[in-house]
XYZ file of C-alpha atoms in Angstrom:
317
model
C 34.906 36.699 -66.353
C 37.632 38.855 -67.905
C 38.682 41.733 -65.739
C 37.321 40.380 -62.468
C 40.662 39.047 -61.291
C 41.701 42.562 -60.352
C 38.805 42.903 -57.859
C 40.031 42.456 -54.252
C 39.026 39.072 -52.827
C 38.210 37.588 -56.177
C 41.209 35.297 -56.167
C 41.802 32.486 -53.651
C 45.205 32.337 -52.098
C 46.621 28.839 -51.569
C 49.320 28.364 -48.987
C 52.214 26.342 -50.087
C 54.168 24.031 -47.874
C 53.345 22.561 -44.464
C 50.957 24.363 -42.097
C 50.543 24.248 -38.344
C 48.276 21.363 -37.278
C 45.200 21.470 -35.070
C 46.995 19.927 -32.132
C 44.490 17.058 -31.940
C 41.585 19.437 -31.411
C 39.391 17.606 -33.920
C 40.603 14.122 -33.099
C 37.876 13.427 -30.515
C 35.160 14.291 -33.005
C 36.560 11.753 -35.403
C 36.514 8.941 -32.851
C 33.559 6.499 -32.856
C 31.052 6.387 -29.940
C 31.065 2.649 -29.697
C 28.242 0.241 -30.553
C 24.684 1.554 -30.493
C 23.011 0.724 -27.110
C 20.173 -1.724 -27.110
C 16.713 -0.221 -27.334
C 15.909 -1.353 -23.771
C 18.955 0.583 -22.502
C 17.999 3.886 -24.112
C 16.048 5.959 -21.518
C 13.715 7.565 -24.043
C 12.903 4.414 -25.955
C 9.615 2.534 -25.482
C 11.501 -0.698 -24.840
C 13.381 0.932 -21.941
C 10.128 1.977 -20.230
C 8.663 -1.485 -20.732
C 11.734 -3.049 -19.147
C 11.521 -0.731 -16.127
C 7.838 -1.538 -15.644
C 8.581 -5.256 -15.829
C 11.333 -4.966 -13.207
C 9.080 -3.024 -10.851
C 6.410 -5.696 -11.207
C 8.942 -8.415 -10.416
C 10.052 -6.539 -7.286
C 6.468 -6.283 -6.064
C 5.859 -9.986 -6.643
C 9.042 -10.997 -4.831
C 8.597 -8.584 -1.906
C 7.066 -9.999 1.296
C 3.333 -9.380 1.404
C 2.324 -7.221 4.346
C -1.341 -6.903 3.338
C -3.362 -3.921 2.222
C -5.081 -1.506 4.548
C -8.011 -3.824 5.172
C -5.596 -6.554 6.352
C -3.472 -4.432 8.652
C -3.348 -5.447 12.287
C -1.675 -4.066 15.371
C 1.708 -4.498 13.675
C 1.283 -1.279 11.680
C -0.667 1.955 11.526
C -4.229 1.453 10.363
C -6.481 3.542 8.152
C -10.133 4.242 8.906
C -12.271 5.147 5.900
C -15.815 6.404 5.425
C -17.429 9.518 6.856
C -19.341 7.869 9.707
C -16.402 5.723 10.795
C -13.908 8.598 10.689
C -16.268 10.924 12.534
C -16.945 8.360 15.280
C -13.213 7.729 15.658
C -12.551 11.456 16.079
C -15.463 11.845 18.511
C -14.126 8.935 20.560
C -10.702 10.564 20.730
C -8.777 7.761 19.039
C -5.096 8.686 18.572
C -4.739 9.794 14.948
C -1.816 10.943 12.836
C -3.177 12.329 9.560
C -6.594 13.136 8.096
C -6.768 12.695 4.315
C -9.569 14.470 2.449
C -10.346 14.280 -1.259
C -9.330 17.618 -2.789
C -12.707 18.029 -4.513
C -14.917 16.411 -1.891
C -18.580 17.402 -1.671
C -18.611 18.785 1.841
C -21.588 17.992 4.066
C -22.158 18.335 7.819
C -20.061 15.250 8.523
C -17.070 16.444 6.496
C -17.277 19.860 8.161
C -17.274 18.289 11.630
C -14.514 15.848 10.687
C -12.173 18.613 9.542
C -13.131 20.821 12.497
C -12.383 18.092 15.058
C -9.101 17.242 13.348
C -8.014 20.880 13.506
C -9.074 21.113 17.163
C -6.929 18.095 18.007
C -4.036 19.434 15.900
C -4.164 16.451 13.553
C -2.509 17.127 10.211
C -5.072 17.598 7.425
C -4.038 16.842 3.833
C -5.952 17.314 0.616
C -5.177 14.379 -1.670
C -6.252 12.988 -5.024
C -8.785 10.205 -5.454
C -6.171 7.606 -6.573
C -4.356 8.035 -3.263
C -7.543 7.403 -1.276
C -8.463 4.482 -3.544
C -5.104 2.860 -2.863
C -5.393 3.354 0.907
C -8.933 1.988 0.957
C -7.887 -1.073 -1.058
C -11.156 -1.192 -2.978
C -13.522 -0.273 -0.149
C -15.696 2.867 -0.537
C -13.976 5.719 1.318
C -16.466 8.554 0.650
C -13.614 10.985 0.133
C -12.062 10.749 3.584
C -9.545 8.566 5.436
C -7.939 8.786 8.855
C -4.559 7.298 9.691
C -4.738 6.103 13.276
C -2.436 4.370 15.678
C -2.709 0.563 15.846
C -5.901 -0.643 17.534
C -5.298 -1.271 21.218
C -6.930 -4.522 22.296
C -7.773 -5.180 25.918
C -7.133 -8.357 27.859
C -10.214 -10.584 28.399
C -10.080 -9.918 32.122
C -10.354 -6.154 31.563
C -13.950 -6.600 30.390
C -14.960 -7.844 33.855
C -14.743 -4.261 35.094
C -17.993 -3.408 33.268
C -21.121 -2.596 35.312
C -23.353 -5.481 36.341
C -24.887 -7.435 34.769
C -21.935 -7.867 32.430
C -22.942 -8.653 28.841
C -20.224 -9.827 26.446
C -20.046 -11.325 22.967
C -17.314 -13.846 22.106
C -16.430 -14.805 18.545
C -15.092 -18.283 17.912
C -13.001 -17.884 14.767
C -14.978 -15.279 12.788
C -12.677 -14.632 9.838
C -14.604 -12.087 7.785
C -13.845 -8.565 9.102
C -17.201 -7.371 7.766
C -18.984 -9.914 9.955
C -16.878 -8.735 12.880
C -17.831 -5.118 12.168
C -21.533 -5.967 11.920
C -21.403 -7.899 15.211
C -19.641 -5.008 16.974
C -22.337 -2.657 15.696
C -25.122 -4.897 17.025
C -23.310 -5.431 20.319
C -23.077 -1.682 20.865
C -26.724 -1.200 19.862
C -28.059 -3.832 22.277
C -26.046 -2.831 25.320
C -23.123 -5.266 25.330
C -20.078 -4.154 27.306
C -17.397 -5.680 25.101
C -16.330 -8.340 22.626
C -13.719 -11.087 22.798
C -11.909 -12.449 19.745
C -9.153 -15.048 19.413
C -5.643 -13.819 18.772
C -5.064 -16.251 15.891
C -7.064 -17.428 12.889
C -9.693 -14.734 13.330
C -10.489 -11.306 11.926
C -9.185 -8.301 13.811
C -10.366 -4.713 14.032
C -9.274 -3.639 10.560
C -10.467 -1.081 8.029
C -13.302 -3.299 6.813
C -14.472 -3.953 10.368
C -14.344 -0.250 11.178
C -16.348 0.588 8.075
C -19.148 -1.934 8.694
C -19.337 -1.137 12.397
C -20.224 2.482 11.481
C -17.914 3.654 14.262
C -19.132 1.220 16.938
C -15.577 -0.119 17.168
C -14.653 3.209 18.744
C -17.223 2.790 21.527
C -17.142 -0.941 22.232
C -13.952 -2.354 23.786
C -12.530 -5.451 22.112
C -10.310 -7.936 23.949
C -7.991 -10.421 22.293
C -7.635 -13.835 23.889
C -4.581 -16.023 23.420
C -6.813 -18.989 24.262
C -10.572 -18.455 23.886
C -11.508 -21.573 25.870
C -9.409 -20.445 28.827
C -10.948 -16.964 28.635
C -14.457 -18.449 28.713
C -13.545 -20.617 31.691
C -12.269 -17.532 33.522
C -15.546 -15.763 32.793
C -17.469 -18.706 34.234
C -15.352 -18.554 37.387
C -16.203 -14.843 37.614
C -19.920 -15.713 37.643
C -20.871 -15.249 33.995
C -22.984 -17.786 32.115
C -21.654 -18.844 28.709
C -24.295 -19.483 26.038
C -23.198 -20.707 22.623
C -25.211 -20.403 19.411
C -25.631 -23.466 17.235
C -28.326 -24.834 14.933
C -28.270 -28.086 16.930
C -28.622 -26.380 20.297
C -30.127 -28.026 23.364
C -32.744 -25.310 23.763
C -34.277 -22.564 21.658
C -32.722 -19.201 22.385
C -35.954 -17.514 23.442
C -36.519 -20.274 26.026
C -33.095 -20.018 27.617
C -33.141 -19.239 31.334
C -29.613 -17.820 31.330
C -30.152 -14.574 29.423
C -31.138 -12.318 32.327
C -27.865 -12.412 34.272
C -24.147 -11.887 33.642
C -23.670 -13.396 30.204
C -21.263 -14.271 27.428
C -22.846 -15.120 24.066
C -20.544 -17.169 21.848
C -20.910 -17.076 18.061
C -19.220 -19.734 15.943
C -17.232 -19.323 12.764
C -18.852 -18.891 9.369
C -19.880 -22.342 8.173
C -17.965 -24.354 10.782
C -19.895 -23.094 13.797
C -18.612 -23.592 17.335
C -15.387 -25.521 17.751
C -15.592 -28.680 19.856
C -13.719 -27.334 22.893
C -15.635 -24.070 22.918
C -18.948 -25.938 22.685
C -17.973 -28.173 25.601
C -17.083 -25.076 27.646
C -20.513 -23.489 27.193
C -23.050 -23.717 30.018
C -25.767 -23.975 27.381
C -25.980 -24.246 23.595
C -29.015 -22.497 22.143
C -30.513 -22.499 18.670
C -32.446 -19.895 16.702
C -35.459 -21.489 15.003
C -35.608 -20.728 11.269
C -37.567 -21.925 8.270
C -36.574 -25.354 6.979
C -36.065 -23.777 3.552
C -33.105 -21.786 4.930
C -29.970 -23.741 5.731
C -28.462 -21.341 8.285
C -28.130 -17.728 9.356
C -25.181 -15.464 8.730
C -22.961 -15.243 11.820
C -23.585 -11.523 12.275
C -27.363 -11.973 11.902
C -27.395 -14.774 14.478
C -25.353 -12.627 16.861
C -27.754 -9.710 16.428
C -30.790 -11.865 17.230
C -29.093 -13.323 20.306
C -28.007 -9.896 21.549
C -31.540 -8.579 21.113
C -33.066 -11.519 23.020
C -30.536 -11.044 25.788
C -31.265 -7.316 26.010
C -34.990 -8.045 26.441
C -34.269 -10.424 29.321
C -32.405 -7.857 31.425
C -34.637 -6.496 34.239
C -35.473 -2.822 33.696
């Protein structure tokens, strides 16, 4: 517009000739950043997260399997779950490292005593989330509490001979289900047995599942591990104990056995397979439990319970 050229700043001054350069200050900004990374290499991309998850899964599959809590043996710390089992373990004074309690647990008398005993023994108490307890329990019901204990300390078979007379023992010939083991330990404690003997190999040990089913009896009943069960039974016979095996094809019915009132070892065979040949030959007597013909056989823990009860009745009062 006419007349505006006289207003200061209205005109643009243009420098003529060469000017001082930037000294390369803007050169870096003009350089390319290279090819665009693949989607799986970009940390915030969905493909990157999927790749990481896949790699973690591959690592787990390739890692050596050490077993979950229910499969742990004396090679590693064990975890006891369930209110009754944890309480019995604390009452028995089992060495424990940490008590884990669900952060929103419904406290009852058992939980109160569990926490109180842990504090008395200066055991660390941690409040944890349910997923943590679920993972430790490996699918078994934990009732909001778990106790990390030192590995179970097995005795030697000969240690059980120090029990008061008449000695009453239960021997398990290849029981592989830890729940059956736990149920047998519970019955053995209920009917006055002084201990249990299990093979060192190809048999269930005192694990989380056994602890749970035993309702804490595993804390009160000593368990010995035999390198060779047949040799252990022979040593018991030399020490004056009678060895009575349980089998459906026994030589005598259990209730008619004349060996139940003295020092005794009752031998229970494996689930399905029954007594092994060498163990059967080692027995002083093989007894059967009469059942209805409509039932093929009894569960190993049920058969053990019946035998332990019959033996307890035979002991002079």
